[in-house]
mmCIF file of C-alpha atoms in Angstrom:
data_model
loop_
_atom_site.group_PDB
_atom_site.id
_atom_site.type_symbol
_atom_site.label_atom_id
_atom_site.label_comp_id
_atom_site.label_asym_id
_atom_site.label_seq_id
_atom_site.Cartn_x
_atom_site.Cartn_y
_atom_site.Cartn_z
ATOM 1 C CA MET A 2 -0.053 0.173 0.351
ATOM 2 C CA ASN A 3 1.349 3.254 -0.961
ATOM 3 C CA GLU A 4 -1.313 5.736 -1.941
ATOM 4 C CA LYS A 5 -0.862 9.654 -1.603
ATOM 5 C CA VAL A 6 -3.756 10.838 0.760
ATOM 6 C CA LEU A 7 -4.157 14.973 1.438
ATOM 7 C CA ILE A 8 -5.149 16.157 4.702
ATOM 8 C CA VAL A 9 -6.660 19.494 5.222
ATOM 9 C CA ASP A 10 -7.628 20.445 8.644
ATOM 10 C CA ASP A 11 -6.836 23.540 10.599
ATOM 11 C CA GLU A 12 -7.484 21.777 13.757
ATOM 12 C CA LYS A 13 -4.080 20.743 14.244
ATOM 13 C CA GLU A 14 -5.067 17.570 16.651
ATOM 14 C CA ILE A 15 -7.370 16.102 14.287
ATOM 15 C CA ALA A 16 -4.897 16.595 11.350
ATOM 16 C CA ASP A 17 -2.113 14.850 13.368
ATOM 17 C CA LEU A 18 -4.163 12.195 14.373
ATOM 18 C CA VAL A 19 -5.457 10.923 10.851
ATOM 19 C CA GLU A 20 -2.173 11.301 9.862
ATOM 20 C CA VAL A 21 -0.846 9.240 12.284
ATOM 21 C CA CYS A 22 -3.924 6.513 11.658
ATOM 22 C CA LEU A 23 -3.176 6.828 7.865
ATOM 23 C CA LYS A 24 0.573 6.005 8.178
ATOM 24 C CA ASN A 25 -0.009 2.961 10.586
ATOM 25 C CA GLU A 26 -1.919 1.662 7.376
ATOM 26 C CA GLY A 27 0.974 2.375 5.195
ATOM 27 C CA TYR A 28 -0.618 5.492 3.619
ATOM 28 C CA GLN A 29 1.704 8.166 2.105
ATOM 29 C CA VAL A 30 0.342 11.471 3.847
ATOM 30 C CA PHE A 31 0.509 15.273 2.669
ATOM 31 C CA LYS A 32 -0.723 17.249 5.839
ATOM 32 C CA PHE A 33 -1.725 21.080 5.691
ATOM 33 C CA TYR A 34 -3.739 23.034 7.996
ATOM 34 C CA SER A 35 -4.965 25.742 5.098
ATOM 35 C CA ALA A 36 -6.870 25.645 1.726
ATOM 36 C CA LYS A 37 -4.002 27.540 -0.168
ATOM 37 C CA GLU A 38 -1.133 25.269 0.596
ATOM 38 C CA ALA A 39 -3.192 22.307 -0.079
ATOM 39 C CA LEU A 40 -4.175 23.415 -3.144
ATOM 40 C CA ALA A 41 -0.518 24.154 -4.321
ATOM 41 C CA CYS A 42 0.358 20.160 -3.297
ATOM 42 C CA THR A 43 -2.647 18.984 -5.418
ATOM 43 C CA ARG A 44 -0.678 20.583 -8.528
ATOM 44 C CA GLU A 45 2.701 19.005 -7.354
ATOM 45 C CA GLN A 46 1.879 15.855 -6.355
ATOM 46 C CA GLU A 47 0.137 12.841 -7.920
ATOM 47 C CA LEU A 48 -2.583 12.491 -5.179
ATOM 48 C CA ASP A 49 -5.278 9.291 -4.680
ATOM 49 C CA MET A 50 -7.624 10.581 -2.232
ATOM 50 C CA ALA A 51 -8.367 14.082 -0.321
ATOM 51 C CA ILE A 52 -9.465 14.442 3.030
ATOM 52 C CA LEU A 53 -11.049 18.144 3.618
ATOM 53 C CA ASP A 54 -12.332 19.859 6.443
ATOM 54 C CA VAL A 55 -15.054 22.470 5.711
ATOM 55 C CA MET A 56 -14.344 25.083 8.002
ATOM 56 C CA LEU A 57 -10.954 26.259 7.015
ATOM 57 C CA PRO A 58 -9.008 29.964 7.668
ATOM 58 C CA ASP A 59 -8.383 31.204 4.431
ATOM 59 C CA MET A 60 -11.077 29.066 2.144
ATOM 60 C CA ASP A 61 -14.303 27.292 2.893
ATOM 61 C CA GLY A 62 -13.833 23.641 2.184
ATOM 62 C CA PHE A 63 -16.191 23.166 -0.119
ATOM 63 C CA LEU A 64 -14.718 25.696 -2.453
ATOM 64 C CA LEU A 65 -11.609 23.814 -1.802
ATOM 65 C CA CYS A 66 -13.436 20.599 -2.962
ATOM 66 C CA GLN A 67 -14.687 22.318 -5.877
ATOM 67 C CA ARG A 68 -11.309 23.430 -6.937
ATOM 68 C CA ILE A 69 -9.596 20.204 -6.446
ATOM 69 C CA ARG A 70 -12.431 18.482 -8.866
ATOM 70 C CA GLU A 71 -11.793 20.541 -11.595
ATOM 71 C CA GLU A 72 -9.140 18.906 -12.412
ATOM 72 C CA HIS A 73 -9.044 15.644 -10.334
ATOM 73 C CA LEU A 74 -11.181 12.414 -10.157
ATOM 74 C CA TYR A 75 -9.776 10.895 -6.950
ATOM 75 C CA PRO A 76 -12.096 10.525 -4.052
ATOM 76 C CA ILE A 77 -12.572 13.381 -1.285
ATOM 77 C CA ILE A 78 -13.904 12.964 1.867
ATOM 78 C CA MET A 79 -15.224 15.980 3.558
ATOM 79 C CA LEU A 80 -14.497 15.882 7.375
ATOM 80 C CA THR A 81 -16.362 18.418 9.632
ATOM 81 C CA ALA A 82 -18.401 19.312 12.745
ATOM 82 C CA LYS A 83 -21.451 20.472 10.420
ATOM 83 C CA VAL A 84 -24.114 17.888 10.741
ATOM 84 C CA GLU A 85 -26.873 19.453 8.680
ATOM 85 C CA ASP A 86 -28.411 17.862 5.811
ATOM 86 C CA MET A 87 -28.333 20.725 3.471
ATOM 87 C CA ASP A 88 -24.289 20.996 4.150
ATOM 88 C CA LYS A 89 -23.883 17.205 3.120
ATOM 89 C CA ILE A 90 -25.785 17.601 0.057
ATOM 90 C CA MET A 91 -23.657 20.710 -0.575
ATOM 91 C CA GLY A 92 -20.437 18.776 -0.232
ATOM 92 C CA LEU A 93 -21.799 15.691 -2.287
ATOM 93 C CA THR A 94 -23.101 18.040 -5.197
ATOM 94 C CA LEU A 95 -20.167 20.083 -5.256
ATOM 95 C CA GLY A 96 -17.933 16.631 -5.937
ATOM 96 C CA ALA A 97 -17.300 15.068 -2.451
ATOM 97 C CA ASP A 98 -17.733 10.959 -2.431
ATOM 98 C CA ASP A 99 -18.248 10.824 1.596
ATOM 99 C CA TYR A 100 -18.976 12.957 4.467
ATOM 100 C CA VAL A 101 -17.834 11.939 8.237
ATOM 101 C CA THR A 102 -18.689 14.477 11.193
ATOM 102 C CA LYS A 103 -16.601 15.329 14.165
ATOM 103 C CA PRO A 104 -15.876 13.866 16.580
ATOM 104 C CA PHE A 105 -15.115 10.327 14.796
ATOM 105 C CA ASN A 106 -14.180 7.166 15.193
ATOM 106 C CA PRO A 107 -10.487 6.657 13.269
ATOM 107 C CA LEU A 108 -11.417 3.213 12.767
ATOM 108 C CA GLU A 109 -14.506 4.063 10.852
ATOM 109 C CA LEU A 110 -12.529 6.879 9.260
ATOM 110 C CA ILE A 111 -9.816 4.575 7.736
ATOM 111 C CA ALA A 112 -12.557 2.007 6.785
ATOM 112 C CA ARG A 113 -14.044 4.684 4.531
ATOM 113 C CA VAL A 114 -10.785 5.846 3.173
ATOM 114 C CA LYS A 115 -10.024 1.880 2.239
ATOM 115 C CA THR A 116 -13.646 1.556 0.770
ATOM 116 C CA GLN A 117 -13.055 4.970 -1.738
ATOM 117 C CA LEU A 118 -9.799 3.917 -2.568
ATOM 118 C CA ARG A 119 -10.781 0.437 -3.507
ATOM 119 C CA ARG A 120 -13.779 1.633 -5.653
ATOM 120 C CA TYR A 121 -11.187 4.437 -6.986
ATOM 121 C CA MET A 122 -8.400 1.811 -7.819
ATOM 122 C CA ARG A 123 -10.550 -0.750 -9.612
ATOM 123 C CA TYR A 124 -12.811 1.598 -11.800
ATOM 124 C CA ASP A 125 -10.417 3.922 -12.976
ATOM 125 C CA ARG A 126 -7.887 1.320 -14.512
ATOM 126 C CA PRO A 127 -8.664 0.074 -18.117
ATOM 127 C CA GLU A 128 -9.122 -3.563 -18.593
ATOM 128 C CA THR A 129 -6.429 -4.968 -21.135
ATOM 129 C CA SER A 130 -9.110 -6.536 -23.177
ATOM 130 C CA PRO A 131 -12.212 -4.580 -23.432
ATOM 131 C CA LYS A 132 -15.557 -6.338 -24.213
ATOM 132 C CA GLU A 133 -18.467 -5.446 -26.638
ATOM 133 C CA THR A 134 -20.417 -5.276 -23.485
ATOM 134 C CA ASP A 135 -18.244 -2.679 -21.510
ATOM 135 C CA THR A 136 -19.724 0.088 -23.957
ATOM 136 C CA VAL A 137 -23.196 1.720 -24.001
ATOM 137 C CA GLU A 138 -24.505 4.297 -26.256
ATOM 138 C CA ILE A 139 -28.041 5.833 -25.506
ATOM 139 C CA LYS A 140 -28.924 9.473 -26.937
ATOM 140 C CA GLY A 141 -25.614 10.669 -27.714
ATOM 141 C CA LEU A 142 -24.106 9.137 -24.413
ATOM 142 C CA HIS A 143 -21.289 7.347 -24.825
ATOM 143 C CA ILE A 144 -19.704 5.245 -21.609
ATOM 144 C CA SER A 145 -17.080 2.715 -21.910
ATOM 145 C CA LYS A 146 -16.571 0.687 -18.403
ATOM 146 C CA SER A 147 -13.395 -0.939 -19.934
ATOM 147 C CA THR A 148 -11.660 2.566 -20.241
ATOM 148 C CA HIS A 149 -13.610 4.767 -17.825
ATOM 149 C CA LYS A 150 -14.833 7.427 -19.946
ATOM 150 C CA CYS A 151 -17.776 8.942 -21.050
ATOM 151 C CA THR A 152 -18.578 11.249 -23.680
ATOM 152 C CA HIS A 153 -21.883 13.097 -24.176
ATOM 153 C CA ASN A 154 -22.571 14.170 -27.908
ATOM 154 C CA GLY A 155 -18.946 14.309 -28.655
ATOM 155 C CA ARG A 156 -17.639 15.984 -25.458
ATOM 156 C CA GLU A 157 -15.812 14.398 -22.949
ATOM 157 C CA LEU A 158 -17.549 14.262 -19.031
ATOM 158 C CA ALA A 159 -15.177 14.625 -15.894
ATOM 159 C CA LEU A 160 -16.884 11.947 -13.919
ATOM 160 C CA THR A 161 -15.831 10.905 -10.198
ATOM 161 C CA PRO A 162 -15.538 7.365 -9.935
ATOM 162 C CA ILE A 163 -18.752 7.415 -8.127
ATOM 163 C CA GLU A 164 -20.749 9.545 -10.776
ATOM 164 C CA PHE A 165 -19.206 7.227 -13.280
ATOM 165 C CA ASN A 166 -20.536 4.196 -11.532
ATOM 166 C CA ILE A 167 -24.157 5.584 -10.959
ATOM 167 C CA LEU A 168 -24.278 6.341 -14.686
ATOM 168 C CA TRP A 169 -23.061 2.902 -16.054
ATOM 169 C CA TYR A 170 -25.364 1.091 -13.781
ATOM 170 C CA LEU A 171 -28.560 3.310 -14.822
ATOM 171 C CA CYS A 172 -27.372 2.766 -18.627
ATOM 172 C CA SER A 173 -26.461 -0.932 -18.138
ATOM 173 C CA HIS A 174 -30.285 -0.932 -16.736
ATOM 174 C CA ARG A 175 -31.961 1.076 -19.758
ATOM 175 C CA GLY A 176 -35.480 0.906 -19.724
ATOM 176 C CA THR A 177 -35.998 -0.115 -15.882
ATOM 177 C CA VAL A 178 -36.750 1.888 -13.186
ATOM 178 C CA VAL A 179 -33.360 1.332 -10.378
ATOM 179 C CA SER A 180 -34.493 2.722 -6.633
ATOM 180 C CA SER A 181 -32.524 5.132 -4.851
ATOM 181 C CA GLU A 182 -31.779 2.104 -2.471
ATOM 182 C CA GLU A 183 -30.741 -0.352 -5.110
ATOM 183 C CA LEU A 184 -28.351 2.502 -6.422
ATOM 184 C CA PHE A 185 -26.962 3.406 -2.763
ATOM 185 C CA GLU A 186 -26.317 -0.465 -2.194
ATOM 186 C CA THR A 187 -24.865 -1.408 -5.515
ATOM 187 C CA VAL A 188 -22.431 1.603 -5.876
ATOM 188 C CA TRP A 189 -21.508 2.431 -2.562
ATOM 189 C CA GLY A 190 -21.592 -1.135 -0.930
ATOM 190 C CA GLU A 191 -23.574 -0.102 2.368
ATOM 191 C CA LYS A 192 -26.633 -0.321 3.631
ATOM 192 C CA TYR A 193 -29.379 2.548 2.476
ATOM 193 C CA LEU A 194 -31.400 4.305 5.391
ATOM 194 C CA ASP A 195 -34.469 6.189 4.437
ATOM 195 C CA ASN A 196 -33.269 9.996 5.274
ATOM 196 C CA ASN A 197 -30.145 9.357 2.793
ATOM 197 C CA ASN A 198 -30.101 12.106 0.069
ATOM 198 C CA THR A 199 -26.523 11.107 -1.145
ATOM 199 C CA VAL A 200 -27.992 9.379 -4.339
ATOM 200 C CA MET A 201 -30.069 12.719 -4.851
ATOM 201 C CA ALA A 202 -27.195 14.615 -4.584
ATOM 202 C CA HIS A 203 -25.279 12.699 -7.192
ATOM 203 C CA ILE A 204 -27.835 12.421 -9.683
ATOM 204 C CA ALA A 205 -28.265 16.253 -9.563
ATOM 205 C CA ARG A 206 -24.414 16.615 -10.266
ATOM 206 C CA LEU A 207 -24.699 14.274 -12.775
ATOM 207 C CA ARG A 208 -27.409 15.953 -14.629
ATOM 208 C CA GLU A 209 -25.452 19.457 -14.376
ATOM 209 C CA LYS A 210 -22.695 17.940 -16.278
ATOM 210 C CA LEU A 211 -24.571 16.609 -18.847
ATOM 211 C CA LYS A 212 -26.265 20.243 -19.152
ATOM 212 C CA GLU A 213 -29.662 18.592 -18.540
ATOM 213 C CA PRO A 214 -32.499 20.839 -17.504
ATOM 214 C CA PRO A 215 -33.573 20.222 -13.591
ATOM 215 C CA ARG A 216 -37.480 20.112 -14.450
ATOM 216 C CA LYS A 217 -37.340 17.888 -17.369
ATOM 217 C CA PRO A 218 -34.065 15.810 -17.863
ATOM 218 C CA LYS A 219 -34.148 14.249 -21.226
ATOM 219 C CA ILE A 220 -31.691 11.550 -20.087
ATOM 220 C CA ILE A 221 -31.590 10.678 -16.204
ATOM 221 C CA LYS A 222 -35.393 10.503 -15.693
ATOM 222 C CA THR A 223 -36.953 10.755 -12.146
ATOM 223 C CA ILE A 224 -40.116 8.480 -11.599
ATOM 224 C CA TRP A 225 -41.183 9.847 -8.354
ATOM 225 C CA GLY A 226 -41.504 7.597 -5.208
ATOM 226 C CA VAL A 227 -39.927 4.821 -7.361
ATOM 227 C CA GLY A 228 -36.519 5.941 -8.395
ATOM 228 C CA TYR A 229 -34.326 7.043 -11.606
ATOM 229 C CA THR A 230 -34.137 5.322 -15.199
ATOM 230 C CA ILE A 231 -32.719 5.991 -18.775
ATOM 231 C CA GLU A 232 -35.256 5.007 -21.175
#
């Protein structure tokens, strides 16, 4: 294990704790207490993951997440004391893959890090021999599982691993309605809770990247009270 993980938190004790836990698991750690230094690191290092605090002294953590997501696809975990649903939805909409609230159990954080990295490494690496079934074309949307690339009307979409997996699952189940519960448990590999808005936030982000009108999307359609479908 040699993955590089960025930590950004202005609470020194928490940043140091996360650093120790990650190093004990064999990860390379790049730790910063401000967003400015962290952004410089993202441009100098080939990172595999970022763990960001929301309340930073020089930049809102959500904005930092957005800046990173403009150039990089690796997983981002938001680490914060904020617990409101809207804060979680905002972070996920801006490109975060997971959300951990303080105080947290270090073992839980490490488990989430491993889950996100495992998913990222598995889906971001192309297979040596692509199969015909690894590619789907629907309404100008071309998505390839083997190369982990997606284009819409010839324009390449910069999708996070989570976004790609959601879109691939919907495309591969074209014509059927997929529930939020099924999507979450398939893509995230965790038990779905009724008050979980994670899927909704990621669908909204996908529609934004597809330049879909929010009220009348043409590709990813909402079947109210049931789930999502691509016809």
